[in-house]
Short mmCIF file of C-alpha atoms in Angstrom, two decimals:
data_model
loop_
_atom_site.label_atom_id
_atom_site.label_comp_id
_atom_site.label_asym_id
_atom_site.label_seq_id
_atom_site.Cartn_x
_atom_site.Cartn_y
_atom_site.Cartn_z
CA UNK A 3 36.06 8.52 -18.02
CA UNK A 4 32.47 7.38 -17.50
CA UNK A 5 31.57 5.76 -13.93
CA UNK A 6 30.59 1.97 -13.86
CA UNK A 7 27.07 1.38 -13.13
CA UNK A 8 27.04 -0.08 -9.68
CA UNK A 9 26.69 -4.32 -10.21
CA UNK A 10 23.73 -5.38 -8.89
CA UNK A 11 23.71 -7.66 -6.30
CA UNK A 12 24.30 -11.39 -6.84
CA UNK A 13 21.06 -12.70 -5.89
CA UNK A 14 18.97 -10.84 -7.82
CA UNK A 15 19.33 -12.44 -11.17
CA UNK A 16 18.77 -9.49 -13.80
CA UNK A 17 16.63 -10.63 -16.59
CA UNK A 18 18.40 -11.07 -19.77
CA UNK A 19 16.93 -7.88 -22.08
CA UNK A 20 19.92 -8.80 -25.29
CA UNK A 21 16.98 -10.49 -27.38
CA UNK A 22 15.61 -7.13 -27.17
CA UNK A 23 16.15 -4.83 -30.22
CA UNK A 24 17.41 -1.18 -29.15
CA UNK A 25 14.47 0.23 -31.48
CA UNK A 26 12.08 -1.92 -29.40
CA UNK A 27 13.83 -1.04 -25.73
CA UNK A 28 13.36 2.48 -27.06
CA UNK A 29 10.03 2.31 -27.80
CA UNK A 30 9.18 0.76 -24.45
CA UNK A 31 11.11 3.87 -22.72
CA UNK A 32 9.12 6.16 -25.28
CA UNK A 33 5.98 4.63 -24.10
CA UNK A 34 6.54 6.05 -20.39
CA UNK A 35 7.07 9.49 -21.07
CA UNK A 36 3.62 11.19 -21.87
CA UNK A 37 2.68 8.35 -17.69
CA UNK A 38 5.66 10.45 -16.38
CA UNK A 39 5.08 13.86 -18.28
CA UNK A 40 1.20 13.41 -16.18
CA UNK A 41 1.99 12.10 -13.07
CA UNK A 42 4.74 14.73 -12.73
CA UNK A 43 5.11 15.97 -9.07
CA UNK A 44 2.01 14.14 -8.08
CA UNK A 45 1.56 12.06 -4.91
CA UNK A 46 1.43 8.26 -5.23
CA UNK A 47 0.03 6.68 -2.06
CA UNK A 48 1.27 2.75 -2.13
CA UNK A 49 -0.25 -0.25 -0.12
CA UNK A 50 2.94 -2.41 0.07
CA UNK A 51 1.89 -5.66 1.10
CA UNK A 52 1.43 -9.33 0.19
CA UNK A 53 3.92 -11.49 -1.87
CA UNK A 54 5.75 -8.59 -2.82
CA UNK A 55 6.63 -7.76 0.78
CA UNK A 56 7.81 -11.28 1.66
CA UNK A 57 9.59 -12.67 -1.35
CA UNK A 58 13.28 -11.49 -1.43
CA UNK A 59 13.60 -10.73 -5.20
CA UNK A 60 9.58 -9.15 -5.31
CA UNK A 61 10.87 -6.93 -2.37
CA UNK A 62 13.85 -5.34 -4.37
CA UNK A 63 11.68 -5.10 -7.47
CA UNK A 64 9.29 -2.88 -5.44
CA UNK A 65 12.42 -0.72 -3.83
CA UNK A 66 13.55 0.03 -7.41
CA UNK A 67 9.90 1.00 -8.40
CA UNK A 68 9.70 3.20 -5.79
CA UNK A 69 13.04 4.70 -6.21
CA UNK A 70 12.45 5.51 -10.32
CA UNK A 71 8.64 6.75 -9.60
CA UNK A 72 10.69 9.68 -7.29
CA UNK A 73 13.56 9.79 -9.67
CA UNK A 74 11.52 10.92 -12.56
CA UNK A 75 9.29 13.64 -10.29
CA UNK A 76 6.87 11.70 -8.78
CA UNK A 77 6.18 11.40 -5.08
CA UNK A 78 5.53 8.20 -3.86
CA UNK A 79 4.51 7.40 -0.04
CA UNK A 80 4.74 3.69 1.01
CA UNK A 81 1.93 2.54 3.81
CA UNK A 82 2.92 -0.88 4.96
CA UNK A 83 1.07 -3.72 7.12
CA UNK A 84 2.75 -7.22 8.27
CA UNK A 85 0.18 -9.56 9.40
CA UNK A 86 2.39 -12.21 9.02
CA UNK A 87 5.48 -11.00 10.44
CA UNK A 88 3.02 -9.96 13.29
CA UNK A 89 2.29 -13.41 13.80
CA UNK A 90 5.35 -14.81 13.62
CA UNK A 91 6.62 -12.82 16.09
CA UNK A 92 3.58 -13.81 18.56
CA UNK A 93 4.23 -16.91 18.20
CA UNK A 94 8.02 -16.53 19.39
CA UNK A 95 6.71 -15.43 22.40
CA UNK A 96 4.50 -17.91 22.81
CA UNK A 97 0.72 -16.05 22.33
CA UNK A 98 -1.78 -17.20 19.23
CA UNK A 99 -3.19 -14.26 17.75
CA UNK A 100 -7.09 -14.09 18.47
CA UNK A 101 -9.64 -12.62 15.78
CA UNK A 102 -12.73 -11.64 15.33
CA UNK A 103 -14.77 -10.84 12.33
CA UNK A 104 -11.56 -10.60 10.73
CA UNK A 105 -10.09 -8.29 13.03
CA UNK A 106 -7.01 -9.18 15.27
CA UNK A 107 -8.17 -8.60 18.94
CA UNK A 108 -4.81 -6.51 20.34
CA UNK A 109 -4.06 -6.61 24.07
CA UNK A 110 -1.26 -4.51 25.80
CA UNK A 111 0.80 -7.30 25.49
CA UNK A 112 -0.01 -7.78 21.49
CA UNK A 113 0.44 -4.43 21.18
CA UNK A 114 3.46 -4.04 22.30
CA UNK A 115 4.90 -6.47 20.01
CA UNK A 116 2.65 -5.37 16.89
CA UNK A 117 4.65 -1.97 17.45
CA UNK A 118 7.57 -3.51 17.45
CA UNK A 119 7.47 -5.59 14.76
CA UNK A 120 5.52 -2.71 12.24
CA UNK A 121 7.76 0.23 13.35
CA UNK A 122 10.76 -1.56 13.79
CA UNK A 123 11.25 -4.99 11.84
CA UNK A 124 8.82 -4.19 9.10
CA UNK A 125 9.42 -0.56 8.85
CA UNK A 126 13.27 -0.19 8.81
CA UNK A 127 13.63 -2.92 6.14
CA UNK A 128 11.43 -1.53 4.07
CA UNK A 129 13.51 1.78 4.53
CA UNK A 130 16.66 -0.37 4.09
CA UNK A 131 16.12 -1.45 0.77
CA UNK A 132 14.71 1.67 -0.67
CA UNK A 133 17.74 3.18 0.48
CA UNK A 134 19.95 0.75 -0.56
CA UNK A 135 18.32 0.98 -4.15
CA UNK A 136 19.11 4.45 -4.04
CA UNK A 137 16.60 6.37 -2.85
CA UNK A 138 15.81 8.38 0.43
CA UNK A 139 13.37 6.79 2.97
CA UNK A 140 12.13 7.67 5.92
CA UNK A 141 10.02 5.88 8.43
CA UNK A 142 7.41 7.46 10.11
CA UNK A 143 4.72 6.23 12.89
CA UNK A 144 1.56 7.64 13.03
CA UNK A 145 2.79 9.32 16.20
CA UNK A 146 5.72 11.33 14.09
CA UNK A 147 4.58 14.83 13.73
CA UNK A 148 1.09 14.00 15.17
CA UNK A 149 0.63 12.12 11.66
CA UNK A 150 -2.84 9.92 12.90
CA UNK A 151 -5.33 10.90 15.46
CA UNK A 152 -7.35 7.27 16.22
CA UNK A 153 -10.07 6.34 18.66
CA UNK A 154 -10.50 3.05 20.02
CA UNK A 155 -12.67 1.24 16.96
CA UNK A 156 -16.45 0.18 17.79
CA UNK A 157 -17.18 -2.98 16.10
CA UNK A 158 -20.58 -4.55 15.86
CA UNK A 159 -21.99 -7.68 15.72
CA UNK A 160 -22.37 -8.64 12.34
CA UNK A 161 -25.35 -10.14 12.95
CA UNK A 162 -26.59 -8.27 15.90
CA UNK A 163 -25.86 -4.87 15.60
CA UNK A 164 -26.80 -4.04 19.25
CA UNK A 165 -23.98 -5.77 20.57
CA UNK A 166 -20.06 -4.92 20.52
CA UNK A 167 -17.22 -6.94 20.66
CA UNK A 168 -13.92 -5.43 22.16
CA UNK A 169 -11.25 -5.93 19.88
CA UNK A 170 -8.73 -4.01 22.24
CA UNK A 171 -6.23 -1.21 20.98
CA UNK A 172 -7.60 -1.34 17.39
CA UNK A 173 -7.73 1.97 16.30
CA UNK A 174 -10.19 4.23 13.65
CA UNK A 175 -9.09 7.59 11.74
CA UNK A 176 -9.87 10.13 13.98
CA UNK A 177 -7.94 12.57 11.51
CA UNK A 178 -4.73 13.01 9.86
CA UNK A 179 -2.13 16.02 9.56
CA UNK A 180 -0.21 14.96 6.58
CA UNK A 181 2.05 18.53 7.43
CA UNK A 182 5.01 15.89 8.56
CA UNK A 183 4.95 13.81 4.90
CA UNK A 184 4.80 16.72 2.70
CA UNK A 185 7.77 18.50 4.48
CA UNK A 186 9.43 14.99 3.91
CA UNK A 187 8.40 15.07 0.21
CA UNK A 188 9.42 18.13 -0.37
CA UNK A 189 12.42 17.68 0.67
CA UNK A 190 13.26 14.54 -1.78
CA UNK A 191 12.44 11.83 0.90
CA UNK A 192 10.34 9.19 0.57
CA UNK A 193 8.06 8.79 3.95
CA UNK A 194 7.77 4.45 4.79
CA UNK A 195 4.37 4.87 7.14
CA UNK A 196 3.33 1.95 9.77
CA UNK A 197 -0.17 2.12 10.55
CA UNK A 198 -0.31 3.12 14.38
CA UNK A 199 -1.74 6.22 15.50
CA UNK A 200 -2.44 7.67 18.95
CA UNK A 201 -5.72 8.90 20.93
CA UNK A 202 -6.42 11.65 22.94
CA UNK A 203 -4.67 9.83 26.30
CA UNK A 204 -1.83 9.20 24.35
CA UNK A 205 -2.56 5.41 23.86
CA UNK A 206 -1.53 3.65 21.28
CA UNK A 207 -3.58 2.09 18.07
CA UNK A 208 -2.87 -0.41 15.54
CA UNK A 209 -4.64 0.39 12.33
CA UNK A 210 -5.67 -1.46 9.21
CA UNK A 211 -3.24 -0.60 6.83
CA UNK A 212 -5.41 -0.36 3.76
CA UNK A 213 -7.65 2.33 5.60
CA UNK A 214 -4.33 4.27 6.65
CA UNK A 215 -3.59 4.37 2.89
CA UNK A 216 -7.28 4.86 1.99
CA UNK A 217 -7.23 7.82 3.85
CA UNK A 218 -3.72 9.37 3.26
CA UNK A 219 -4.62 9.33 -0.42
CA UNK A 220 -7.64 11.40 0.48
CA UNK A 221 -5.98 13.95 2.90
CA UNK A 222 -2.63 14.07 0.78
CA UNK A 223 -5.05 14.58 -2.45
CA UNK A 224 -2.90 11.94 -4.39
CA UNK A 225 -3.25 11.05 -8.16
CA UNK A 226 -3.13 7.39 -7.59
CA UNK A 227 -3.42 4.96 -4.81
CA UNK A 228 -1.50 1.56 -5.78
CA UNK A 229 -2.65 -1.47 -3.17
CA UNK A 230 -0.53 -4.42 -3.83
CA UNK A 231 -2.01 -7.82 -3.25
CA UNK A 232 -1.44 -11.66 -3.69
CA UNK A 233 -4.66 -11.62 -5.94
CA UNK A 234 -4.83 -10.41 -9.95
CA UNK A 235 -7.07 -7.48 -8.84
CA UNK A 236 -11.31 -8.37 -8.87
CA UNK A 237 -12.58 -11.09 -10.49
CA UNK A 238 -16.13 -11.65 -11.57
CA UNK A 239 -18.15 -14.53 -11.09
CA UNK A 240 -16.56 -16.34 -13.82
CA UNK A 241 -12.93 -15.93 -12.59
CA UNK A 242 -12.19 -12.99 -14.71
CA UNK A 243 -10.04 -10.15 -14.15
CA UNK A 244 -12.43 -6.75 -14.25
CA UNK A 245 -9.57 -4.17 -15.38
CA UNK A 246 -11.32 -0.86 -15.32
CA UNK A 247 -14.21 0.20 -13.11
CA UNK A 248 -16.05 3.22 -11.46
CA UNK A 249 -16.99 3.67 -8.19
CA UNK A 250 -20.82 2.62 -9.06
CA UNK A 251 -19.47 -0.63 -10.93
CA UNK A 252 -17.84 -1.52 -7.84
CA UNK A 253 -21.50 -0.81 -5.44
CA UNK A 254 -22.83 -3.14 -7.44
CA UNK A 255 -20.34 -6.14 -7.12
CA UNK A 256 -20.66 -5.62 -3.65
CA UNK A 257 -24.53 -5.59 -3.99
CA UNK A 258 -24.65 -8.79 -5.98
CA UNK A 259 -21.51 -10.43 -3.65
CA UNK A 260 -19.53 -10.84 -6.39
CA UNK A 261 -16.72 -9.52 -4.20
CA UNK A 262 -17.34 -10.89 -0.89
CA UNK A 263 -14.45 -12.12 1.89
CA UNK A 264 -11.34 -10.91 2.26
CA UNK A 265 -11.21 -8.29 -0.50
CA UNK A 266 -14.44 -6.42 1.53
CA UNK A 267 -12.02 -4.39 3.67
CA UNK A 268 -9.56 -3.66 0.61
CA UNK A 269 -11.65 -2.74 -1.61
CA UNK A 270 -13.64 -0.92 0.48
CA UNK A 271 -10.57 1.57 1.34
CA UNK A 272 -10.12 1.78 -1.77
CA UNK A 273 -13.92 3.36 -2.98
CA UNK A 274 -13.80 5.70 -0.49
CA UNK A 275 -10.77 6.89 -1.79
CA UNK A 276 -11.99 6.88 -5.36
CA UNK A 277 -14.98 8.59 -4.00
CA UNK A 278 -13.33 11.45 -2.34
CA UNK A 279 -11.04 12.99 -4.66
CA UNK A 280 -8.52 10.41 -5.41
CA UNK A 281 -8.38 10.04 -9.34
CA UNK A 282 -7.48 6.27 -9.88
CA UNK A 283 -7.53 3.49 -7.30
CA UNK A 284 -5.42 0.39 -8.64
CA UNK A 285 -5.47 -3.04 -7.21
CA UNK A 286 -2.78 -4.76 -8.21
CA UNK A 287 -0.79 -8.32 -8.27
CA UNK A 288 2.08 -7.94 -5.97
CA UNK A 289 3.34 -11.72 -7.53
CA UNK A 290 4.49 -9.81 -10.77
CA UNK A 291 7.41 -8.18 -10.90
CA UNK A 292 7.48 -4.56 -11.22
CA UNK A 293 3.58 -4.75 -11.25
CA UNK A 294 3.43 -1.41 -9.88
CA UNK A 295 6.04 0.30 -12.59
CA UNK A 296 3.66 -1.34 -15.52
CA UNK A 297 0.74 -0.72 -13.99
CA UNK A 298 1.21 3.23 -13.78
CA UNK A 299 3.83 3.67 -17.07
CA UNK A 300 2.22 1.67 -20.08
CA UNK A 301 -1.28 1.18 -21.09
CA UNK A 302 -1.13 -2.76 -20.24
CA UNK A 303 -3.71 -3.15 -17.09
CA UNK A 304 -1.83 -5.17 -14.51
CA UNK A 305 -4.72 -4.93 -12.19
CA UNK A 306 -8.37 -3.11 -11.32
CA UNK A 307 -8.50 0.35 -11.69
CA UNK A 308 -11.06 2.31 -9.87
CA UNK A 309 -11.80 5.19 -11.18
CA UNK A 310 -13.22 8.47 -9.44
CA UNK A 311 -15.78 8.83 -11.99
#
């Protein structure tokens, strides 16, 4: 007697695929293999953030992505920020987040709640509903295994270089020993990373998320880095969406400030990562679900793709 598939859970309303023929849901199925057949027992390295980290049904979506990508031989690793959860929690305890140039300026006592609210809040839900989707996760700090070296970050004026601004325990890359994830991946886990890392005094960092997973694609020579967004992927000047791009495509929207504000950072992770060895940067739109699963299993763009070359 064949097992029940487990129901899913109530509030996840599963779309309604009878319209579809079984020739056509084969097809679609068909479409995957030679996606999975190539990305066999590669690394994915996945942003999670945005929409898709907020909104209840977006969140399980991206747990069952997750879950098949491992399930059919790839290994994903999830990198997650919380900017908002960050500040929510600040504000419980009565402080207003202060930034500058973009950058959150973190005290010992902003600190100590951004660690709490990354690797413990953030973190272990994440892990929660990967798990409860049926996967293996694991979350990790950069302290785990000695995963991120950091150094307290210099940031200069942006208009006067010659002076800094002290943005407190905000941490740069100093290097990264990825020894800890690929025992984890090897071992059918999927590693849930929260960007903190330590320095040489054993002080603590909080790091950009999109450089964490800029640079854990790099050291963990992944196939793909996937950073999910609240935005299509990058526009041009006209409003629309550029799907496919190299590295020297993307220098020159930056040189004509075509992308300008708050996708600088983002997309800046993500050309150094298509610059040093990763083969295809994607950013995509967190808002659709199952963005990710589309966006690296058919040939439909769901996003920018950045490619090393």
């Amino acid at each position: 007697m064949s097992a029940e598939p487990p129901a899913r859970p109530s509030h996840h309303a599963s779309p309604d695929l009878s319209h579809i023929a079984p020739r056509d849901k084969a097809e679609i199925l068909a479409e995957a293999l030679p996606y999975i057949r190539r990305f066999h027992g590669k690394t994915i390295v996945i942003k999670y953030g945005g929409n898709a980290m907020t909104d209840p049904s977006l969140q399980q979506d991206f747990a069952e992505d997750v879950v098949l990508l491992k399930l059919v031989g790839m290994n994903p690793v999830v990198v997650h920020g919380g900017g908002p959860q960050i500040d929510e929690a600040l504000a419980k305890v009565g402080k207003k987040g202060t930034f500058i140039q973009g950058m959150r300026v973190t005290d010992d006592e902003t600190m100590e709640v951004v660690e709490w609210v990354l690797a413990g809040q953030v973190q272990q839900d994440i892990v929660g509903l990967i798990n409860v989707a049926g996967g293996k996760a694991v979350g990790l700090t950069g302290r785990d295994g000695g995963l991120i070296r950091a150094r307290k970050l210099k940031m200069l004026d942006k208009n006067d270089p010659t002076k800094e601004h002290d943005v407190g325990q905000v941490g740069e890359i100093e290097s990264i020993d990825p020894s800890v994830v690929k025992a984890l991946q090897d071992d059918q886990f999927i590693p849930v990373i929260s960007p903190l890392g330590f320095g040489a005094s054993n002080e603590n960092y909080n790091i950009n998320a999109d450089v964490v997973a800029g640079k854990l694609a790099e050291v963990l020579k992944a196939e793909k880095l996937m950073m999910l967004t609240n935005t299509p992927g990058v526009l041009d000047k006209q409003g629309n969406l550029l799907t496919n791009l190299s590295a020297r495509e993307i220098d020159e929207l930056f040189a004509d400030g075509t992308i300008s504000g708050g996708m600088l950072p983002k997309i800046a992770s993500a050309l150094d990562a298509a610059k040093n060895g990763v083969n295809t940067v994607h950013i995509i739109d967190g808002r659709v679900p199952h963005a990710m699963l589309l966006e690296i299993l058919t040939e439909q763009a769901y996003g920018t793709m950045i490619r090393s070359h």
